[in-house]
PDB file of C-alpha atoms in Angstrom:
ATOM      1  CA  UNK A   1      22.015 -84.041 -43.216  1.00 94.00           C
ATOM      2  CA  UNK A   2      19.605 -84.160 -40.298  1.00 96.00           C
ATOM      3  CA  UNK A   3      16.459 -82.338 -41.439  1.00 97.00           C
ATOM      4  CA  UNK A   4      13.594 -80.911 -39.347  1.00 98.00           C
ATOM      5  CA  UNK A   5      10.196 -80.419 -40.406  1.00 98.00           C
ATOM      6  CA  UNK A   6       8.285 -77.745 -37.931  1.00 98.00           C
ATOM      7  CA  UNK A   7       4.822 -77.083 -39.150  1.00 98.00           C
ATOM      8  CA  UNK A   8       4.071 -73.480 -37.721  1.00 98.00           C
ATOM      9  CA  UNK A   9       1.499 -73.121 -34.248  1.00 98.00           C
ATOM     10  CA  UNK A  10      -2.041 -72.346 -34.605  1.00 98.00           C
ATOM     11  CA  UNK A  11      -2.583 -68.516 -36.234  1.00 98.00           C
ATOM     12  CA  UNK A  12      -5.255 -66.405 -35.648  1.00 97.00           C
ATOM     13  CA  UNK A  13      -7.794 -67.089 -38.037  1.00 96.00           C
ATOM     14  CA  UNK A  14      -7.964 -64.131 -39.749  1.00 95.00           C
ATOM     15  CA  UNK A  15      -4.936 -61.224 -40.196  1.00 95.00           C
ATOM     16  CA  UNK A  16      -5.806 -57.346 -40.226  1.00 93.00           C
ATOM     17  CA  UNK A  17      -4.743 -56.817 -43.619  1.00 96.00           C
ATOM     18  CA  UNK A  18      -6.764 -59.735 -44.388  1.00 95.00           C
ATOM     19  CA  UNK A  19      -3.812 -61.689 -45.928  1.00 96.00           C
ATOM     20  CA  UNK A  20      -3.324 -65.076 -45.030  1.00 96.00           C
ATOM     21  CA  UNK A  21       0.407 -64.532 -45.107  1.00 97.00           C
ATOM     22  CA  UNK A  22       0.262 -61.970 -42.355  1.00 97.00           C
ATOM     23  CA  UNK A  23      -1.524 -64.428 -39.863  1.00 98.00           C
ATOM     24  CA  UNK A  24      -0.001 -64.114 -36.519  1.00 98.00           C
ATOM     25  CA  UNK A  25       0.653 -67.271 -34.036  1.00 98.00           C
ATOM     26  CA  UNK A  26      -1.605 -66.937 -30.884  1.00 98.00           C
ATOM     27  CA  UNK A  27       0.036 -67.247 -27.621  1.00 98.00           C
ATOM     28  CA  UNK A  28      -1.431 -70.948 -27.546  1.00 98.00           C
ATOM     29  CA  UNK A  29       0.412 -71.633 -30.991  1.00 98.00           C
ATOM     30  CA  UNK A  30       3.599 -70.358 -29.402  1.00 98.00           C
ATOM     31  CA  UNK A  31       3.585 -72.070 -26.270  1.00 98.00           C
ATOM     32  CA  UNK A  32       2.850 -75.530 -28.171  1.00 98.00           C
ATOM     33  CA  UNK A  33       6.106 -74.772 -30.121  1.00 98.00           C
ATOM     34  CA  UNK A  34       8.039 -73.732 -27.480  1.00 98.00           C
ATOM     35  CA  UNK A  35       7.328 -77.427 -25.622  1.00 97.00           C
ATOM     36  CA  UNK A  36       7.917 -79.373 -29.021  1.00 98.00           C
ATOM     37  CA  UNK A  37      11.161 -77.485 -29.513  1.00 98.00           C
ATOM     38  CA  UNK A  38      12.335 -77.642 -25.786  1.00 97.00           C
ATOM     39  CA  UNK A  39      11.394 -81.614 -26.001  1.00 97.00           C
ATOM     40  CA  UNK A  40      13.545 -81.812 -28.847  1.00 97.00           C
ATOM     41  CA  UNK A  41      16.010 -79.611 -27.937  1.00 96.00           C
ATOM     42  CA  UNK A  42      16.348 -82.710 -25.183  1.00 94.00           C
ATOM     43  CA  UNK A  43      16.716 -85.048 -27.373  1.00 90.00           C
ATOM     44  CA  UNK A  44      20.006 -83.357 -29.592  1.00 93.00           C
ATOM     45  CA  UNK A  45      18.208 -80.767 -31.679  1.00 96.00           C
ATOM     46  CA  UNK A  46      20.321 -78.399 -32.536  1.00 95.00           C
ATOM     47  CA  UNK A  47      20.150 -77.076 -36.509  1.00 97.00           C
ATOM     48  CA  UNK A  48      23.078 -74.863 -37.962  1.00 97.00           C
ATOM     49  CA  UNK A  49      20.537 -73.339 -40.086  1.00 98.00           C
ATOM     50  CA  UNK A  50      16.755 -72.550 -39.743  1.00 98.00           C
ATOM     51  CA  UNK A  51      14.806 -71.665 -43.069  1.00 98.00           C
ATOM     52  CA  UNK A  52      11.648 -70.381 -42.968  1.00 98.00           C
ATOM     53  CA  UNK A  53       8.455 -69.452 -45.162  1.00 98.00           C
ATOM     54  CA  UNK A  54       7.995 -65.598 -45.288  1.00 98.00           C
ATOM     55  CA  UNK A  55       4.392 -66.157 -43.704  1.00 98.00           C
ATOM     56  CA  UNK A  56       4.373 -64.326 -41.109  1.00 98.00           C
ATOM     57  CA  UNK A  57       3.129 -67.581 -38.917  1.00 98.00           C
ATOM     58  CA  UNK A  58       6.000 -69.584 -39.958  1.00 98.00           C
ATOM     59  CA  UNK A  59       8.669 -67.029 -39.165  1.00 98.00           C
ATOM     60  CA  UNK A  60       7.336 -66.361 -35.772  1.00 98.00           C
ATOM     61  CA  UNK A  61       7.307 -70.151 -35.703  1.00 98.00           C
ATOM     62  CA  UNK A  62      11.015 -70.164 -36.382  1.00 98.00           C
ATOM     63  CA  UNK A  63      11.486 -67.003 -34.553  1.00 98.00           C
ATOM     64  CA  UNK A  64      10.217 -69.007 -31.638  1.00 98.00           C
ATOM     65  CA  UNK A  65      12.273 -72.383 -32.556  1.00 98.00           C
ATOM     66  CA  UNK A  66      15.612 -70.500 -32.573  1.00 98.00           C
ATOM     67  CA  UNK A  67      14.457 -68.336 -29.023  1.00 98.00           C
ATOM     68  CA  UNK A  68      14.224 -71.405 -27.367  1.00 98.00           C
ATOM     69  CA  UNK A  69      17.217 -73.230 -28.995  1.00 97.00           C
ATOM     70  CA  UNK A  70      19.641 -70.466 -28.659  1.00 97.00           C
ATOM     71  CA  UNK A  71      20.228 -69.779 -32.201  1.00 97.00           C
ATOM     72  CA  UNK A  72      21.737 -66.338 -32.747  1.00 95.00           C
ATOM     73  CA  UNK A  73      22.339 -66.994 -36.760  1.00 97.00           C
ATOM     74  CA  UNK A  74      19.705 -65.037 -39.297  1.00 97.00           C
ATOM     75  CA  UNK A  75      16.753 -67.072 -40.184  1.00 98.00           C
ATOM     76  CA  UNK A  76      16.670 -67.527 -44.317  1.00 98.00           C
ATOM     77  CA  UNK A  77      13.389 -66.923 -45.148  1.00 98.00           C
ATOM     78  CA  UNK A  78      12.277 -68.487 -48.758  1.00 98.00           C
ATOM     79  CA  UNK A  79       9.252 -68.407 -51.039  1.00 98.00           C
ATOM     80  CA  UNK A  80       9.518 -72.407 -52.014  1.00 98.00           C
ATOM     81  CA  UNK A  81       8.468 -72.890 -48.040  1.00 98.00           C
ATOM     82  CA  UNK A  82       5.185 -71.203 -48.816  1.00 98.00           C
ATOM     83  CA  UNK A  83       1.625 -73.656 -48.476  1.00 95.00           C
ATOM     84  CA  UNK A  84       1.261 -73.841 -52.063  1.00 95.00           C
ATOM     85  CA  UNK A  85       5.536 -74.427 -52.604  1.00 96.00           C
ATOM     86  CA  UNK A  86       6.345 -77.662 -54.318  1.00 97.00           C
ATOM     87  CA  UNK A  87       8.538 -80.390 -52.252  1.00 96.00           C
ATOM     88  CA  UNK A  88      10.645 -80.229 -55.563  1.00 95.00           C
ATOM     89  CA  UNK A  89      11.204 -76.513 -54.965  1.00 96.00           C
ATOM     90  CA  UNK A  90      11.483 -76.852 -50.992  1.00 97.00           C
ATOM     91  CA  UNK A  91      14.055 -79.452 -51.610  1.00 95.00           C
ATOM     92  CA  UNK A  92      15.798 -77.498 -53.974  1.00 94.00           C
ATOM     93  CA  UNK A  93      16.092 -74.488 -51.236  1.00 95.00           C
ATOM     94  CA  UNK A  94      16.989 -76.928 -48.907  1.00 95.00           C
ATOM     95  CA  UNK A  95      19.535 -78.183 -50.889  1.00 93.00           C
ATOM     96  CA  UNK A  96      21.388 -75.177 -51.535  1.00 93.00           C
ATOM     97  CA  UNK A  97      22.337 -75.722 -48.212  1.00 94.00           C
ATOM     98  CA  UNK A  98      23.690 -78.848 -48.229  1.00 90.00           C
ATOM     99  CA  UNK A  99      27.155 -77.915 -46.271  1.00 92.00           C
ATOM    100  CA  UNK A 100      24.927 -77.990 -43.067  1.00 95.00           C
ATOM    101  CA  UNK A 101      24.671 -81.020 -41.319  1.00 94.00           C
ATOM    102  CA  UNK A 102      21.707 -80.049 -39.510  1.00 97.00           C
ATOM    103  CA  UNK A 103      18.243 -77.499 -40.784  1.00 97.00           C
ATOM    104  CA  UNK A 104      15.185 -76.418 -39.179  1.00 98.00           C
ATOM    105  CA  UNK A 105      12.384 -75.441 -41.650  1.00 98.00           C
ATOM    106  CA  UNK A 106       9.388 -73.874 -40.718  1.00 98.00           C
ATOM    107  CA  UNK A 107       6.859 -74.162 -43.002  1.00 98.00           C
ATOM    108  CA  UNK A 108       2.973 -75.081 -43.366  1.00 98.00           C
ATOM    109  CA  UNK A 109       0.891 -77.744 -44.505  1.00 96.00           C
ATOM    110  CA  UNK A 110       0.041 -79.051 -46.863  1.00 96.00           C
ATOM    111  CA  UNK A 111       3.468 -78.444 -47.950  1.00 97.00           C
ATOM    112  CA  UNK A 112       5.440 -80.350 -44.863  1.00 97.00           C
ATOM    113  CA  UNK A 113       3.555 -83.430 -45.260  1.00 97.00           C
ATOM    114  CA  UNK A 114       4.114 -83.546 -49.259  1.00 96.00           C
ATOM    115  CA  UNK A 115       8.207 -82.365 -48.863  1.00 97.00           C
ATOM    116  CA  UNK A 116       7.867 -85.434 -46.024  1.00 97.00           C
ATOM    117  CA  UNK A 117       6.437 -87.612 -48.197  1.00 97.00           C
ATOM    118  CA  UNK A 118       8.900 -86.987 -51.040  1.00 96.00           C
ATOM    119  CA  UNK A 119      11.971 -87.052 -49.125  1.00 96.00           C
ATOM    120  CA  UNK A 120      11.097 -90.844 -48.173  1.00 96.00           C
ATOM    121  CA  UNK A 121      10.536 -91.458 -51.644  1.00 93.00           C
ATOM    122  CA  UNK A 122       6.697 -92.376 -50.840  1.00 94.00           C
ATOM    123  CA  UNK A 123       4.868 -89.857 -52.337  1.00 88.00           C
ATOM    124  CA  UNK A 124       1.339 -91.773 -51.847  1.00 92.00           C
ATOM    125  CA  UNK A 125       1.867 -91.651 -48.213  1.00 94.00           C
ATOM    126  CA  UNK A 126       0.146 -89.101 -46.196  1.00 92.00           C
ATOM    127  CA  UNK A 127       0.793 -87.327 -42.771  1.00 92.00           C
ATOM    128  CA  UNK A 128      -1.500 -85.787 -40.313  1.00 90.00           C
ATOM    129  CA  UNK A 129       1.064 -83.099 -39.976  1.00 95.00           C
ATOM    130  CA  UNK A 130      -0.136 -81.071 -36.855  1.00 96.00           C
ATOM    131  CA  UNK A 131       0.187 -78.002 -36.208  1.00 98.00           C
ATOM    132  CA  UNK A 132       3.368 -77.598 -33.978  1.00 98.00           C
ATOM    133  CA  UNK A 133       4.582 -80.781 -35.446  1.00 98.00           C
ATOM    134  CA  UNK A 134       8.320 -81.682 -35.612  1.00 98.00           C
ATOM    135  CA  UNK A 135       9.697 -84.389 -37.910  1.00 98.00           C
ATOM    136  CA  UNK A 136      13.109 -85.596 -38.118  1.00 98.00           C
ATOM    137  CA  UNK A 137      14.642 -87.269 -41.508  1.00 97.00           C
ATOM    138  CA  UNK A 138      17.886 -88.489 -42.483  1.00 96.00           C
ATOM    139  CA  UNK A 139      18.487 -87.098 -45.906  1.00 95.00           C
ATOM    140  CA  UNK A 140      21.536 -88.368 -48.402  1.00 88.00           C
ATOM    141  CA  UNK A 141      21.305 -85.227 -50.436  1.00 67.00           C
ATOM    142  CA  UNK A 142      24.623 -85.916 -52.606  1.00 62.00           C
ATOM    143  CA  UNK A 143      22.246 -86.524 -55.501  1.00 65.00           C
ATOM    144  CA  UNK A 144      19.645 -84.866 -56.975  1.00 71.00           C
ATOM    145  CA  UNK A 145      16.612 -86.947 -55.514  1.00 81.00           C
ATOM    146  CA  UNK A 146      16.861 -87.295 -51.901  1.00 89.00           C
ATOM    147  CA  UNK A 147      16.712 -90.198 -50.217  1.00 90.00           C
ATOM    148  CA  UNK A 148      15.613 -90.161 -46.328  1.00 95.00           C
ATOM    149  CA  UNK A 149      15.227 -92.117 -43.720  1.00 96.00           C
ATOM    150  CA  UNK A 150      12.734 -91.322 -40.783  1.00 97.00           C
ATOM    151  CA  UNK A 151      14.428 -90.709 -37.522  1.00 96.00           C
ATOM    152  CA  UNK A 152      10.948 -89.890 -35.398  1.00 96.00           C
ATOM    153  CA  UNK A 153       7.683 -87.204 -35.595  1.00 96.00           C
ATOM    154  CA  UNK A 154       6.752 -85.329 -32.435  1.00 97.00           C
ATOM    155  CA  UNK A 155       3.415 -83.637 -31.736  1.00 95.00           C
ATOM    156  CA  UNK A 156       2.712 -80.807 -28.932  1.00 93.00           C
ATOM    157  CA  UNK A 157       0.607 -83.644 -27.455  1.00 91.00           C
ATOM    158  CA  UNK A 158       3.370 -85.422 -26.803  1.00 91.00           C
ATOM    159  CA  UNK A 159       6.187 -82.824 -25.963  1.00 78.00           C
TER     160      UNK A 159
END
């Protein structure tokens, strides 16, 4: 399975409500998505599924992702993508999905870099996962543990 890792766009900094789940992407967070998405898009993106956090950044992240990509499927939104979710959780949500070659997940940090971490089995290693961020990973997910090979990161600095 080809997995995507798309940390959300920069939020506002602070919600109405005052929840952090209901911070909103600014325009600037969804234009830098848009151009990491379209530069992937370029380069074969093209998920069968997008997942998403419930944050209300992340799913406008994904929201955004599957605008741009054409994606006309529902987004499955899941609590194990939220900032405090565990990669072990993430991976089991992920997982459950294993009959699609290709996912999109939307999610936040510090969860993507930890979930990227653990998928290549190098769970000292650490990330500056950007906002806007997209990683690619090879993942064998026949077992339990995955085991995943990095295919390439892109940054809205370089889309």
């Amino acid at each position: 399975m080809l997995l995507y890792l798309l940390r959300h766009g920069a939020a506002e900094a602070a919600a109405k409500s005052g929840r952090d789940a209901d911070r909103a992407l600014t325009d600037e967070g969804r234009e830098k998505v848009r151009r990491v998405i379209r530069r992937a898009r370029e380069g074969g993106l093209w998920p069968a599924l997008i997942l998403s956090s419930p944050f209300t950044r992340a799913l406008e992240t994904a929201q955004v992702a599957a605008k741009v990509l054409g994606y006309e499927d529902q987004i499955v939104t899941s609590n194990a993508l939220i900032p405090e979710g565990t990669p072990e959780e993430a991976w089991g949500e992920i997982r459950a999905h294993r009959d699609q070659s290709e996912v999109l997940v939307a999610s936040h940090q510090p969860l993507c870099g930890a979930l990227t971490a653990f998928l290549l089995n190098a769970p000292t290693l650490e990330i500056d996962f950007r906002k806007s961020a997209l990683v690619c990973i090879d993942v064998d997910g026949g077992s339990g543990r995955p085991k995943g090979t990095l295919q390439w990161m892109l940054t809205a600095k370089l889309a």
